[in-house]
CSV table of C-alpha atoms in Angstrom, one decimal:
chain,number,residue,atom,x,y,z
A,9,UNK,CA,138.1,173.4,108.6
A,10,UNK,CA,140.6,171.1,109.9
A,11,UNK,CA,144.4,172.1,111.4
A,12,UNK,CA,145.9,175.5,111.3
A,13,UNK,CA,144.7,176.5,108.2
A,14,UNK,CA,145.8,180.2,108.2
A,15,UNK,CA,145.7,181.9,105.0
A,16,UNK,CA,147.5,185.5,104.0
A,17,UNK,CA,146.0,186.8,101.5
A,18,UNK,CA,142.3,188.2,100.5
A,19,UNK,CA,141.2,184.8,98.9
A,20,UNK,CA,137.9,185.9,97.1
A,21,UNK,CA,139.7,189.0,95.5
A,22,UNK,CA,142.7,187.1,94.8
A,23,UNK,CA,140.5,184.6,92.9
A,24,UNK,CA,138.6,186.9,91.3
A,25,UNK,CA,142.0,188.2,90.1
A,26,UNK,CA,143.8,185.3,88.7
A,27,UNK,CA,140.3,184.6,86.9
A,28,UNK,CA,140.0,187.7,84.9
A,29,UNK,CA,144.1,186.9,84.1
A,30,UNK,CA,143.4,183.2,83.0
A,31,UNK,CA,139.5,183.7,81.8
A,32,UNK,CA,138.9,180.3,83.7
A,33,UNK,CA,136.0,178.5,82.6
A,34,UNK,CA,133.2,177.6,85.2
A,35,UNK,CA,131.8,175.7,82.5
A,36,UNK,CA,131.7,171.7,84.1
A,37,UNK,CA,131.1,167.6,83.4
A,38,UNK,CA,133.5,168.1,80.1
A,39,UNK,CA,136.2,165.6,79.0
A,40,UNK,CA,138.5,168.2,77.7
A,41,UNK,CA,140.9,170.2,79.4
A,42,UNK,CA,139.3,174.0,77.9
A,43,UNK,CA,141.4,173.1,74.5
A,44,UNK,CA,138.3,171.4,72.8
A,45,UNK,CA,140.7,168.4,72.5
A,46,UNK,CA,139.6,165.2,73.7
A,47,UNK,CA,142.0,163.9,76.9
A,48,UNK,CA,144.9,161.2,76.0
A,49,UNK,CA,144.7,157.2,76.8
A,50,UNK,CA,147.3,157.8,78.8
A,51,UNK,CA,149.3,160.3,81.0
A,52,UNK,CA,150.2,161.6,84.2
A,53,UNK,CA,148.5,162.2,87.4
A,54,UNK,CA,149.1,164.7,90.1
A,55,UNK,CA,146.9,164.6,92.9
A,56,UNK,CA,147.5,167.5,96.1
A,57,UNK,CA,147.0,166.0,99.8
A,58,UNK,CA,147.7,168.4,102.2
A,59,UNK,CA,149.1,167.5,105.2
A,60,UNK,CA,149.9,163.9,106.9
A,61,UNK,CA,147.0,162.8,107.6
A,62,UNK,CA,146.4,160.8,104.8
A,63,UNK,CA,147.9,157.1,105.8
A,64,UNK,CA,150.4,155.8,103.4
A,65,UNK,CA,147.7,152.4,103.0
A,66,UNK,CA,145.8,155.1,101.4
A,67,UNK,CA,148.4,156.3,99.3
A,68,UNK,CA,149.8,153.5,98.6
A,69,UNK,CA,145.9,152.1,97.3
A,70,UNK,CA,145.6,155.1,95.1
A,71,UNK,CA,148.6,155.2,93.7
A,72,UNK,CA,148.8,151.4,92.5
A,73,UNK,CA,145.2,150.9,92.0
A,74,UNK,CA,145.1,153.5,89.4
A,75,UNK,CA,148.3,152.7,87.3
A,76,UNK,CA,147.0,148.7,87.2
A,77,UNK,CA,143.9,149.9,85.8
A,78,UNK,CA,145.4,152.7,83.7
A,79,UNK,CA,148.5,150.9,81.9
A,80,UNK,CA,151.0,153.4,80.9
A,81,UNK,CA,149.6,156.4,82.8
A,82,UNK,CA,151.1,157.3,86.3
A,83,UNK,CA,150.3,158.8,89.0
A,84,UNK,CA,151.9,161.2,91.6
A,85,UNK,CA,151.0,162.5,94.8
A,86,UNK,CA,152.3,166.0,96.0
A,87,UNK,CA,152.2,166.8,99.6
A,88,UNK,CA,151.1,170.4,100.4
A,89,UNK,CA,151.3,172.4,103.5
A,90,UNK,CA,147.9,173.9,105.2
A,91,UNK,CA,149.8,177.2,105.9
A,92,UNK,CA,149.4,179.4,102.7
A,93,UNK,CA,147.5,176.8,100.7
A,94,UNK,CA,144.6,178.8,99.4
A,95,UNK,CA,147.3,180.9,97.4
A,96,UNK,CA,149.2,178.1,95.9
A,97,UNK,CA,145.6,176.3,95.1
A,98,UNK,CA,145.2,179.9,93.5
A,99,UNK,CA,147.8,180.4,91.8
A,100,UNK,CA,148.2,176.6,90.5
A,101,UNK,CA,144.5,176.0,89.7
A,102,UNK,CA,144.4,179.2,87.1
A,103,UNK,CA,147.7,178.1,85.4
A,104,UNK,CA,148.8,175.9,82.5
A,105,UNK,CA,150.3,173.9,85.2
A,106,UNK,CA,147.5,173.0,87.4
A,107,UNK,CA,147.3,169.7,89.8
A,108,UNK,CA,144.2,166.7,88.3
A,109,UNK,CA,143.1,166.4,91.7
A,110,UNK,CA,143.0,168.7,94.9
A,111,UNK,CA,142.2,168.2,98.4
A,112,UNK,CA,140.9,171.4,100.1
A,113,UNK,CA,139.9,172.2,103.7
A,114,UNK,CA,135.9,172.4,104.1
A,115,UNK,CA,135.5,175.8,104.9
A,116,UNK,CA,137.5,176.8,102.0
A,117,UNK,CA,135.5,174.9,99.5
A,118,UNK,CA,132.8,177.8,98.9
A,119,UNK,CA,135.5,179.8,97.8
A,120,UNK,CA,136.7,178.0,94.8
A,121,UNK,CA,133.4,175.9,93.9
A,122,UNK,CA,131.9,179.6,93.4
A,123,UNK,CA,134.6,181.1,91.3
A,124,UNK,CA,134.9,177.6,88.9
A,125,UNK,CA,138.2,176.6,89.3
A,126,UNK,CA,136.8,172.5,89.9
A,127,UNK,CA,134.7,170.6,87.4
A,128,UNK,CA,131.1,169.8,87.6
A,129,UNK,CA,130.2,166.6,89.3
A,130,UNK,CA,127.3,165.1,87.5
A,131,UNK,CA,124.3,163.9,89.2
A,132,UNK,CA,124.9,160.0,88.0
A,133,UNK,CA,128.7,160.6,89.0
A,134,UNK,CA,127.6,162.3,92.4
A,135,UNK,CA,125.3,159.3,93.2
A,136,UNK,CA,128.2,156.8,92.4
A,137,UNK,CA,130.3,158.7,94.8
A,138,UNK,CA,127.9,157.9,97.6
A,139,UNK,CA,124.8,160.2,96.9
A,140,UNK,CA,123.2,160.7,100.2
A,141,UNK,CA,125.6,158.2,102.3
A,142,UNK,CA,128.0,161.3,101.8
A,143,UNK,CA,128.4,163.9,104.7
A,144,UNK,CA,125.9,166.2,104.4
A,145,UNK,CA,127.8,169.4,105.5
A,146,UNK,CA,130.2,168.3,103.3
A,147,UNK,CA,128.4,167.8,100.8
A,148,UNK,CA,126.5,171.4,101.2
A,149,UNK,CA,130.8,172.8,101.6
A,150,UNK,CA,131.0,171.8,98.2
A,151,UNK,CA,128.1,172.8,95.9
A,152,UNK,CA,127.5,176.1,94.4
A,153,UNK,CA,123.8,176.7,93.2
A,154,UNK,CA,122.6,173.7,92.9
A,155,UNK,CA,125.6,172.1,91.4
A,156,UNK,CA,128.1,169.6,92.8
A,157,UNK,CA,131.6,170.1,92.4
A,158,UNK,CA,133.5,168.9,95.6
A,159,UNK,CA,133.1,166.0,97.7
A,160,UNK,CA,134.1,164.7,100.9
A,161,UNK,CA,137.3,163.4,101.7
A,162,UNK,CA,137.0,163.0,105.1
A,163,UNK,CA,136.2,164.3,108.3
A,164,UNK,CA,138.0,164.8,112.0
A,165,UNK,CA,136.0,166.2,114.9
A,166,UNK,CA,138.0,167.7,117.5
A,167,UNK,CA,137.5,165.5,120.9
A,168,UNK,CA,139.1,166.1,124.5
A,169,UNK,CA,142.6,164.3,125.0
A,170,UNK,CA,143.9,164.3,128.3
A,171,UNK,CA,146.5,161.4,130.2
A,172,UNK,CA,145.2,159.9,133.2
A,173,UNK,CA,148.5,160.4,134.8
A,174,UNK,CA,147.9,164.2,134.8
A,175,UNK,CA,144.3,164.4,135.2
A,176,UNK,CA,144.3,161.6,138.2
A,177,UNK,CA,141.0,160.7,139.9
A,178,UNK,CA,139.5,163.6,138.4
A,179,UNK,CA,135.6,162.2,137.3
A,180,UNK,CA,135.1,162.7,133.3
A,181,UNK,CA,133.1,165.4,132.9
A,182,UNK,CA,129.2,164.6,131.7
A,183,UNK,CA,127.9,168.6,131.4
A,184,UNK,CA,129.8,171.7,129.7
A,185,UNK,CA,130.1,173.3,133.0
A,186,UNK,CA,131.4,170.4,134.8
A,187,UNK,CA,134.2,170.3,132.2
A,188,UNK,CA,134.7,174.2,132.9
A,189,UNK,CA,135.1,173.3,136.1
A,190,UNK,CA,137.2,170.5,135.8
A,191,UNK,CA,139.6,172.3,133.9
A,192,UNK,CA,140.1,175.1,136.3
A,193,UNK,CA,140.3,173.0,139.4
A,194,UNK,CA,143.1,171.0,137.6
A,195,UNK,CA,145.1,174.0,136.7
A,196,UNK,CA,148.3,174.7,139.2
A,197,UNK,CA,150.7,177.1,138.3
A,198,UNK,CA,152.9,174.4,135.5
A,199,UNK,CA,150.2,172.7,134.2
A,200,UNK,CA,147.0,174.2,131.8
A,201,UNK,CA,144.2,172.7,133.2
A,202,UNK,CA,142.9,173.3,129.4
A,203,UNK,CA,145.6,174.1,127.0
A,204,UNK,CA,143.9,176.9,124.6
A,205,UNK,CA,146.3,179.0,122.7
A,206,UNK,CA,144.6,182.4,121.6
A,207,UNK,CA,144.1,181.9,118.1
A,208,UNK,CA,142.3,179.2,118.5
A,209,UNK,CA,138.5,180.2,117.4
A,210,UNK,CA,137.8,176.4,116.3
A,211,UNK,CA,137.9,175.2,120.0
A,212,UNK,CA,135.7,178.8,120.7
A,213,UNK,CA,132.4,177.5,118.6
A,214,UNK,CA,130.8,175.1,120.4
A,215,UNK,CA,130.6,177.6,123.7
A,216,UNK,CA,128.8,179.4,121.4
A,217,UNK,CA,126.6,177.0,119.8
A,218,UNK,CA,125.4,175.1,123.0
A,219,UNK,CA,124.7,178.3,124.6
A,220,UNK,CA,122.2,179.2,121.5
A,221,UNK,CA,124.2,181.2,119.6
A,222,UNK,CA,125.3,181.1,116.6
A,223,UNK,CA,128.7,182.0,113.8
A,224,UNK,CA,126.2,184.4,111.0
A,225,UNK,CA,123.1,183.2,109.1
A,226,UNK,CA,122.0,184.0,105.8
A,227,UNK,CA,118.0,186.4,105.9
A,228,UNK,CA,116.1,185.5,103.2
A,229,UNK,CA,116.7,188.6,101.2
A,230,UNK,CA,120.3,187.3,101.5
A,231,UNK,CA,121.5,189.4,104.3
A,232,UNK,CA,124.1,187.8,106.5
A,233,UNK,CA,123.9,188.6,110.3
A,234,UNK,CA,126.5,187.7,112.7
A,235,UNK,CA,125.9,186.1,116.6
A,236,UNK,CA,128.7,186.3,118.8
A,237,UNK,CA,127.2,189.4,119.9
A,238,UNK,CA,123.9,187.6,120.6
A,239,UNK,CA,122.2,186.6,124.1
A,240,UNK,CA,123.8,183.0,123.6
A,241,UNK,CA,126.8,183.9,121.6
A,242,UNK,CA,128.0,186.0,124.6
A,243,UNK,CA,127.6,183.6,127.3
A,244,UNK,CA,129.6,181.2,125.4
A,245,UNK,CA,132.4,184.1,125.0
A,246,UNK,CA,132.2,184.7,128.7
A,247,UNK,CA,132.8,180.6,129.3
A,248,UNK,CA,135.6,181.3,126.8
A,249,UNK,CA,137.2,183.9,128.4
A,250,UNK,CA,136.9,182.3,132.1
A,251,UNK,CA,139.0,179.4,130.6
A,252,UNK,CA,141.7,181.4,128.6
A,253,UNK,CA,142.3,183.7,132.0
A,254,UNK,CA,142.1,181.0,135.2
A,255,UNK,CA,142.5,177.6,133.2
A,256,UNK,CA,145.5,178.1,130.6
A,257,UNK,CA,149.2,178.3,130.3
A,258,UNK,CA,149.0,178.7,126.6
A,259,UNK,CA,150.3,181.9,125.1
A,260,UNK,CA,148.2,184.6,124.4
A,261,UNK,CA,148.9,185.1,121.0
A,262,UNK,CA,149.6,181.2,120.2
A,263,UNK,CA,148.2,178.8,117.1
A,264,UNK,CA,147.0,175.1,117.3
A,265,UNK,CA,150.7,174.2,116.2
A,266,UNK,CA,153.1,171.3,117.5
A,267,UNK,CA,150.6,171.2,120.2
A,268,UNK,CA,152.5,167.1,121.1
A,269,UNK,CA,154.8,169.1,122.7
A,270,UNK,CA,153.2,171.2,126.3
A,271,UNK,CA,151.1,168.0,126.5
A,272,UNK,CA,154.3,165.8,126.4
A,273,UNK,CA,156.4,167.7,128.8
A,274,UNK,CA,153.0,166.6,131.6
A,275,UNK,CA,152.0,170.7,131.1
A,276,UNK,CA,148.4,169.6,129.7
A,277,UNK,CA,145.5,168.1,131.6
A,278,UNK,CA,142.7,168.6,128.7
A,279,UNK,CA,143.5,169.5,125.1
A,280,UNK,CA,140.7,169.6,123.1
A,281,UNK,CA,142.2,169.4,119.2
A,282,UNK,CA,141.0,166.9,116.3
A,283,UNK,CA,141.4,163.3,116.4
A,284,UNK,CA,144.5,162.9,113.8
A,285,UNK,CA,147.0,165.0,116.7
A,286,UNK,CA,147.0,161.6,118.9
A,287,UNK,CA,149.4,160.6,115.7
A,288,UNK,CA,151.7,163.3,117.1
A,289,UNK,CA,151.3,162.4,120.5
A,290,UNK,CA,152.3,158.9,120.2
A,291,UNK,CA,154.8,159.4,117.7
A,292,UNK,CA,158.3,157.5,118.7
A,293,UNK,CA,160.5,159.6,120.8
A,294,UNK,CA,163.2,159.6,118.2
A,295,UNK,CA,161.3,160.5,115.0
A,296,UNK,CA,162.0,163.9,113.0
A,297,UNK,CA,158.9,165.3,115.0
A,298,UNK,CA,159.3,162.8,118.5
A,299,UNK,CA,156.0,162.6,120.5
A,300,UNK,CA,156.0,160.8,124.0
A,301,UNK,CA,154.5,157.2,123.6
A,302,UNK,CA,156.5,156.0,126.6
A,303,UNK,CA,155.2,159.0,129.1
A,304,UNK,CA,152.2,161.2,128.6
A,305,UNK,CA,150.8,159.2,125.7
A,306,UNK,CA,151.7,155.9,126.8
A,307,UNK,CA,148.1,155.7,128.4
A,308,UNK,CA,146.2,158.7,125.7
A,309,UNK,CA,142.5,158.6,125.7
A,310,UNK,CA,140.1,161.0,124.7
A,311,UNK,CA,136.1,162.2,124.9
A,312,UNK,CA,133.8,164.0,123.1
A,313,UNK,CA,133.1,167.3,124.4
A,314,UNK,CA,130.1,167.4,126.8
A,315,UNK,CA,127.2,169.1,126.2
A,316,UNK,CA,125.6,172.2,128.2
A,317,UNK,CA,122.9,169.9,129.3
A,318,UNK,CA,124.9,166.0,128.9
A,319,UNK,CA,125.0,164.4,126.0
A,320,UNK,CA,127.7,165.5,123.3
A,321,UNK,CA,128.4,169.2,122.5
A,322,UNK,CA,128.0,170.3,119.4
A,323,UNK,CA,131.3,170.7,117.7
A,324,UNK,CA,133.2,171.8,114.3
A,325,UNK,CA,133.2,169.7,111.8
A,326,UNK,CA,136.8,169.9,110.8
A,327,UNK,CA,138.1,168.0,107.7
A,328,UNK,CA,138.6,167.9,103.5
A,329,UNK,CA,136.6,167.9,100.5
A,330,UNK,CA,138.3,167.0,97.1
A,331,UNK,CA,137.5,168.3,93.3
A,332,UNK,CA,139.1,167.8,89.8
A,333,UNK,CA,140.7,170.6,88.7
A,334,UNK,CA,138.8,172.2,85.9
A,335,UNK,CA,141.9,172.5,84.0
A,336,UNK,CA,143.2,169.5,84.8
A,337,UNK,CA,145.3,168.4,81.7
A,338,UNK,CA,144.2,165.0,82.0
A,339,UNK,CA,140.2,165.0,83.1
A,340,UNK,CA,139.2,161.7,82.1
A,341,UNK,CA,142.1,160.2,84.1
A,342,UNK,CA,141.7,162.8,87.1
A,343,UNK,CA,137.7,161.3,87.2
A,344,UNK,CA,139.5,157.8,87.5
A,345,UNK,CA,141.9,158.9,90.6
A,346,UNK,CA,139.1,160.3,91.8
A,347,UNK,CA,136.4,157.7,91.7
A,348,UNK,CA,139.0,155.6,93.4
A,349,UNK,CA,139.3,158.0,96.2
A,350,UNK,CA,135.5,158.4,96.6
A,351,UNK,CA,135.2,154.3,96.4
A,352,UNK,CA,134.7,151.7,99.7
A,353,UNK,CA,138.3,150.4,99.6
A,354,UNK,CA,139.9,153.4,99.9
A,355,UNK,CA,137.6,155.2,102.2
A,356,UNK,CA,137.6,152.0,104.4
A,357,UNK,CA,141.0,152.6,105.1
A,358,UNK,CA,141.0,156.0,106.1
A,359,UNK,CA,138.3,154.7,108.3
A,360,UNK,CA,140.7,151.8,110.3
A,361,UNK,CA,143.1,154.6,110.5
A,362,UNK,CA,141.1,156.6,112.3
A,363,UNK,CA,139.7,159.1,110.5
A,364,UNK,CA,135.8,160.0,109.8
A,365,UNK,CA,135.1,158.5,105.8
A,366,UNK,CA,132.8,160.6,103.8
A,367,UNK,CA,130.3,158.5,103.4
A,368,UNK,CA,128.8,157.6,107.3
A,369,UNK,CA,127.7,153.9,106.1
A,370,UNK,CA,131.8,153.4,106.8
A,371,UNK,CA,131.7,154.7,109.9
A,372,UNK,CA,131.4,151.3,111.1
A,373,UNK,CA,135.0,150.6,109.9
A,374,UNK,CA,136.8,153.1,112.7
A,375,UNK,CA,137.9,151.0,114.8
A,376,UNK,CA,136.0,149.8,118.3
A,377,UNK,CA,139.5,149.2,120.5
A,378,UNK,CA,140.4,152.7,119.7
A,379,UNK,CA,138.5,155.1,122.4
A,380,UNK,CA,140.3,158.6,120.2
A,381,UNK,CA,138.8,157.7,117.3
A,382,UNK,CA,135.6,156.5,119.2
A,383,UNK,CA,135.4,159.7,120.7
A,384,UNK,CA,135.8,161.4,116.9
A,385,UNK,CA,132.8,159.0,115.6
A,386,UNK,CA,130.6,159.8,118.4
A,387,UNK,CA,131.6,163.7,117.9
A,388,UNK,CA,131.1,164.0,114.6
A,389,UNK,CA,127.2,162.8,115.1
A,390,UNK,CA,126.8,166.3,116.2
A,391,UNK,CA,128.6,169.2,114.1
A,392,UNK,CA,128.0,172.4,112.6
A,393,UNK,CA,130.1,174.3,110.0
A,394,UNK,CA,131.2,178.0,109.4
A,395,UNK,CA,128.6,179.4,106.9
A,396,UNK,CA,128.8,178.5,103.5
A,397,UNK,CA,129.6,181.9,101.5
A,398,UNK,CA,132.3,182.1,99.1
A,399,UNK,CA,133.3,185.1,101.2
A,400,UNK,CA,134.0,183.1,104.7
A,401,UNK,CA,137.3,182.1,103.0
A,402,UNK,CA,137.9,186.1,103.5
A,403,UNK,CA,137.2,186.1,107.7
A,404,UNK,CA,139.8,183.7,107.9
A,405,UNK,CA,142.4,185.4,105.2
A,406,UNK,CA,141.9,188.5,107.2
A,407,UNK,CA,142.4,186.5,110.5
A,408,UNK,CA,139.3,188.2,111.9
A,409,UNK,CA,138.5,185.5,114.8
A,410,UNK,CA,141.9,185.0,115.2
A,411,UNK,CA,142.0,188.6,116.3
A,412,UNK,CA,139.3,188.4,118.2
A,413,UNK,CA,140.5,185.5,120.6
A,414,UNK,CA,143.3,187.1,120.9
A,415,UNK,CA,141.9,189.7,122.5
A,416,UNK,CA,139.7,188.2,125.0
A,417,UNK,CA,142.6,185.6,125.8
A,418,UNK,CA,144.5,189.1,126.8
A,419,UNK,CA,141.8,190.1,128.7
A,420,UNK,CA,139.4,192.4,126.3
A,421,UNK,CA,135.8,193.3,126.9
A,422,UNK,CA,134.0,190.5,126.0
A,423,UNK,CA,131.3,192.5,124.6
A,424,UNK,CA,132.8,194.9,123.3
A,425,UNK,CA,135.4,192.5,121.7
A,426,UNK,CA,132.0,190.3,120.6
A,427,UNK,CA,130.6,193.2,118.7
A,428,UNK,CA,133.5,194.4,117.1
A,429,UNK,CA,133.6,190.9,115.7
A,430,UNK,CA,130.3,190.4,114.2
A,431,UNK,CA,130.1,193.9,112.7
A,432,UNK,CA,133.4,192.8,110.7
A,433,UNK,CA,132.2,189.6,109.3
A,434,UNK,CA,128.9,191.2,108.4
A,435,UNK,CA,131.1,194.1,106.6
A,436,UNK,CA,132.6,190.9,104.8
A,437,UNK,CA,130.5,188.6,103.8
A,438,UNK,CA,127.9,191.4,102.9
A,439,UNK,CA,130.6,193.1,100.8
């Protein structure tokens, strides 16, 4: 899932609730809005983005490109706010009032495609979108047995920024451990060698992953097991740990928020974070939220994470999917908006902004002279996702790895801490 996307409430059983309120259909492909009445020539349009990272070409596209080829109809786009989003989206796609179109993070997808709150894509319409050009995990974020209902929007692997005026002469690492290393030796007692706040599980996963184990899978009589615990899983959360005690500054108990600012005060040699933060970095000194283009990101570059044996590490695949509301009041014209947000043109210019299209034939579009969002093209060739249950939503509500790093960035028994771990998101997604 991409940013900080902390959510404070017990999503599944918060859905489940506001379903048995509103009797929500999970019915999908329909051109009425649950009435029986057939949608309007005409009307408005309210389509949720959350966050900044959508550039305002994109915006700008969307929103003229659908009222020229929808005379009389407008359309408006509402900015949301990751923090607390899965109870708004709640809250708002069970009402009278619900948003046309949503964008959601891809770990929370499972969540609401399971529970029917977004409308059926239909095989000709998924095909249109992109078919199998699309992002596959993406793709598997937003279907619920057998059935398409979100898409990608876009994606944003995290990659390793660092300022050659910090880091110095230091080699770039090829190999996990030499980027363990690397970080350590560069640490002194002002700057983080790697800058890893303890709430930060996202950065956590691919220690785990290219050490051979694994987040929980899915037995074939349905059983979910967890693997932080495992052989691989804990020598990942050792690698962890080693980092959070001897190669961090960050505090203990910190998120990945305004995270522009330790590495613009020269406090950062490595911050591993996704691509879109560079926007922060090289922001203009002087804007509501300044970044440091004339310092520390006057000279910004970035890598993909190494892998334990070379190559690139496998990483989170961080970004959005977006849906039609199921009761959108206006479906026929939500499909429009949405077709247009699924098509080349737009897509391409998320892609020479810098972000990761949905479908990978764009990829092609990033551009070349940029070596961030380089380093997020070649990243994203290798990414995994949290599992897809419509009760992972419910590990993150209930901050369980966020708990969990906590503790071992305090200094808790890795194992101990490890198993704790897994034996809560088996309690949860087994519940």
């Amino acid at each position: 899932m991409k940013r900080n996307r902390l959510v404070v409430a017990s999503v599944a059983s918060t859905i489940t609730l506001a379903l048995a309120l509103t009797a929500c259909s999970t019915g999908g492909g329909s051109d009425d809005n649950g009435s029986g009445e057939t949608e309007a020539a005409s009307g408005d349009i309210r389509v949720w983005l959350v966050g900044s990272d959508t550039p305002d070409a994109a915006r700008d596209y969307l929103k003229s490109t659908f009222e020229e080829e929808n005379p009389g109809s407008t359309l408006t786009i509402e900015e949301q706010s990751w923090t607390g989003l899965v109870d708004k989206l709640t809250t708002s796609l069970s009402g009278s009032d619900s948003p046309d179109v949503v964008e959601v993070g891809n770990t929370q997808s499972a969540a609401f495609t399971s529970a029917g709150f977004f409308r059926e894509i239909t095989d000709e319409e998924f095909e249109s979108y992109g078919g199998d050009d699309l992002l596959p995990a993406f793709v598997d974020a937003g279907t619920w047995e057998d059935k398409h209902y979100a898409l990608p929007y876009y994606a944003g692997s995290r990659v390793v920024f660092y300022s050659p005026q910090v880091t110095g002469d230091t080699p770039v690492p090829t190999t996990l451990d030499e980027y363990v290393a690397n970080a350590k030796a560069l640490t002194t007692d002002t700057v983080s060698g790697l800058y890893w706040p303890g709430q930060d599980w996202y950065n956590a996963l691919p220690f785990i992953w290219e050490n051979g184990g694994f987040i929980a899978e899915q037995g074939e009589d349905g059983t979910w097991e967890a693997g932080f615990s495992s052989e691989g899983g804990l020598k990942g959360m050792q690698q962890v740990a080693d980092l959070m005690a001897n190669a961090s500054h960050a505090p203990k108990d910190g998120q990945e928020t305004d995270l522009q600012v330790p590495f613009c005060e020269g406090a950062v040699a490595y911050l591993s974070a996704p691509t879109w933060i560079q926007w922060s970095i090289t922001a203009p000194a002087d804007a509501e939220t300044p970044g440091c283009p004339d310092t520390y990101g006057s000279d910004l570059t970035a890598l993909p994470l190494p892998g334990k044996d070379g190559g690139t590490a496998t990483v989170f695949g961080g970004g959005s999917n977006i849906a039609v509301a199921q009761k959108s009041n206006n479906p026929e014209l939500a499909v429009k908006a949405y077709a247009i947000m699924m098509s080349d043109e737009y897509q391409s210019i998320l892609a020479e902004n810098g972000l990761i299209p949905a479908k990978t034939s764009l990829a092609e579009k990033v551009p070349t002279d940029n070596p961030i969002a380089q380093a997020g093209v070649d990243a994203s060739k290798n990414t995994q996702v949290t599992p897809v249950s419509p009760r992972w939503a419910d590990v993150e509500a209930q901050n369980v790895l966020q708990t969990a790093f906590t503790r071992i960035a305090n200094g808790d028994d890795v194992k101990t801490v490890a198993e704790e771990l897994d034996a809560k998101i088996e309690e949860i997604l087994n519940s």
